[in-house]
One Martini backbone bead per residue (centre of mass of N, CA, C, O) as a GRO file, in nm:
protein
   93
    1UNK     BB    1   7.883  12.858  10.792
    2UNK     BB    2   7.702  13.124  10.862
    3UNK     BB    3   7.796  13.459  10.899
    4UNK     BB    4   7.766  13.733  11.129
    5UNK     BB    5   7.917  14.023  11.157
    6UNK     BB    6   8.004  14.189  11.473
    7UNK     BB    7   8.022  14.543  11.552
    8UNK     BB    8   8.222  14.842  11.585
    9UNK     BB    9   8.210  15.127  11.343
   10UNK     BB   10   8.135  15.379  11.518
   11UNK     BB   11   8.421  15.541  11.573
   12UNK     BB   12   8.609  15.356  11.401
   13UNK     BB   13   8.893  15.406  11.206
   14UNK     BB   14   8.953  15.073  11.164
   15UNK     BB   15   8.697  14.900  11.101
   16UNK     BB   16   8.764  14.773  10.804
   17UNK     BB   17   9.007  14.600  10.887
   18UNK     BB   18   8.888  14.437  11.161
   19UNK     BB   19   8.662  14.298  10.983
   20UNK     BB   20   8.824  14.166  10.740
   21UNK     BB   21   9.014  14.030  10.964
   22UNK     BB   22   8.797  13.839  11.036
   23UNK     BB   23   8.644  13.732  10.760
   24UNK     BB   24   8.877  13.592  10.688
   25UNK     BB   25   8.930  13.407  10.940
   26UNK     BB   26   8.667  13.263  10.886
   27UNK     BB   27   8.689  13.149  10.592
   28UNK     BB   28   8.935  12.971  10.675
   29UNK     BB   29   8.736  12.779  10.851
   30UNK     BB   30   8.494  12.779  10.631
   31UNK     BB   31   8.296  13.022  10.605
   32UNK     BB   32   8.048  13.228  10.578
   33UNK     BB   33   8.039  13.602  10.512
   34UNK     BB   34   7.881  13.875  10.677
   35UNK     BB   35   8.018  14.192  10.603
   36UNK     BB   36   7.904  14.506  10.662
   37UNK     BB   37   8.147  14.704  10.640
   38UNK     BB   38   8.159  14.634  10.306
   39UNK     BB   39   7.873  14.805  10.221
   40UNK     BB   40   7.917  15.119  10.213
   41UNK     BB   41   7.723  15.288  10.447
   42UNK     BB   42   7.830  15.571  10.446
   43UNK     BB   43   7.573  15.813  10.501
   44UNK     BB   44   7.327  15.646  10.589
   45UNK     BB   45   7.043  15.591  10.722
   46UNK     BB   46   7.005  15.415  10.995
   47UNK     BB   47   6.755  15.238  10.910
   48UNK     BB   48   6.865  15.137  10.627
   49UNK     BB   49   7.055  14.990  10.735
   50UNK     BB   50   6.913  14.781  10.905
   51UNK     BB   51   6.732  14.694  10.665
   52UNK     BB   52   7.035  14.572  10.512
   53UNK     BB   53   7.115  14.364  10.751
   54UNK     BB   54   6.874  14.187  10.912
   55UNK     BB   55   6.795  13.979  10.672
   56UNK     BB   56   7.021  13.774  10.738
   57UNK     BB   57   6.995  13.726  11.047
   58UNK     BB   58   6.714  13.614  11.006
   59UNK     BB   59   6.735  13.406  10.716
   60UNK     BB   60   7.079  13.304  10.713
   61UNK     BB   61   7.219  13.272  10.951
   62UNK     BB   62   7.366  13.054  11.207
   63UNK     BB   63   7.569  13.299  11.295
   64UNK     BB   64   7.738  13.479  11.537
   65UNK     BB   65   8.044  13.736  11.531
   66UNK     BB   66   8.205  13.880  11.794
   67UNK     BB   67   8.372  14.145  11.825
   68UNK     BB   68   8.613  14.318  12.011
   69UNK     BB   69   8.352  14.561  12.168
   70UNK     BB   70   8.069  14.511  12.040
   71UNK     BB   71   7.894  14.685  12.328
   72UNK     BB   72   7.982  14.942  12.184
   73UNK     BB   73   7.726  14.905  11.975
   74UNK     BB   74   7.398  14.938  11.931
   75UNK     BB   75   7.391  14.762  11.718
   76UNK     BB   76   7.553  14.503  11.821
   77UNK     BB   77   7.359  14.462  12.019
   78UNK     BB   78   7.105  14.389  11.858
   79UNK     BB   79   7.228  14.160  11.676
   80UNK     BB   80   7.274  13.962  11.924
   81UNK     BB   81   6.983  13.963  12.053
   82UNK     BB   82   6.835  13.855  11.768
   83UNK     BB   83   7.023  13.610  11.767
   84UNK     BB   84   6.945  13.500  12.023
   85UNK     BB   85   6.649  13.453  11.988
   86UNK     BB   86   6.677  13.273  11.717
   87UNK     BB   87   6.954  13.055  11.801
   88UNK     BB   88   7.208  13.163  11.691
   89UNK     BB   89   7.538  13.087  11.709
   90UNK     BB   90   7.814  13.202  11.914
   91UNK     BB   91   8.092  13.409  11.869
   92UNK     BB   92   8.379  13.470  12.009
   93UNK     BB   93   8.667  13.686  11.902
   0.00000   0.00000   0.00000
């Protein structure tokens, strides 16, 4: 299954290896992972960045996987809301 990981991000020091460690583990359940903290875009402007993530979770995921602490995120509301909109798979992690 495709996957779209969502978490908190900002202002959390230790954010790529907790995401990286949670892509790991869901590639080995056999998943395909979009994890957003890879694409290395920390100074880019906000919009920029919603711009280059939300195409995936829109076209290509068939689940989002949340990340424990998830709703501290204003992104990751926005894109668990958007998950739900389109009926997409649910994982909490």
């Amino acid at each position: 299954m495709k996957v779209y990981l969502a978490g908190k991000i900002s202002g959390r020091p230790n954010y790529f290896d907790v995401f990286a460690s949670a892509a790991d583990d869901l590639r080995k359940r056999g998943h395909e992972v979009f994890n957003p903290a890879a694409a290395n875009l920390e100074g880019t402007p906000l919009n920029k960045i919603m711009a280059y993530l939300l195409p995936y979770l829109c076209l290509e995921a068939e689940a989002i996987a949340l990340l424990p602490g998830w709703w501290r995120s204003g992104g990751a509301r926005i894109e668990y809301l958007l998950a739900r909109y389109l009926g997409l798979k649910i994982i909490k992690l």
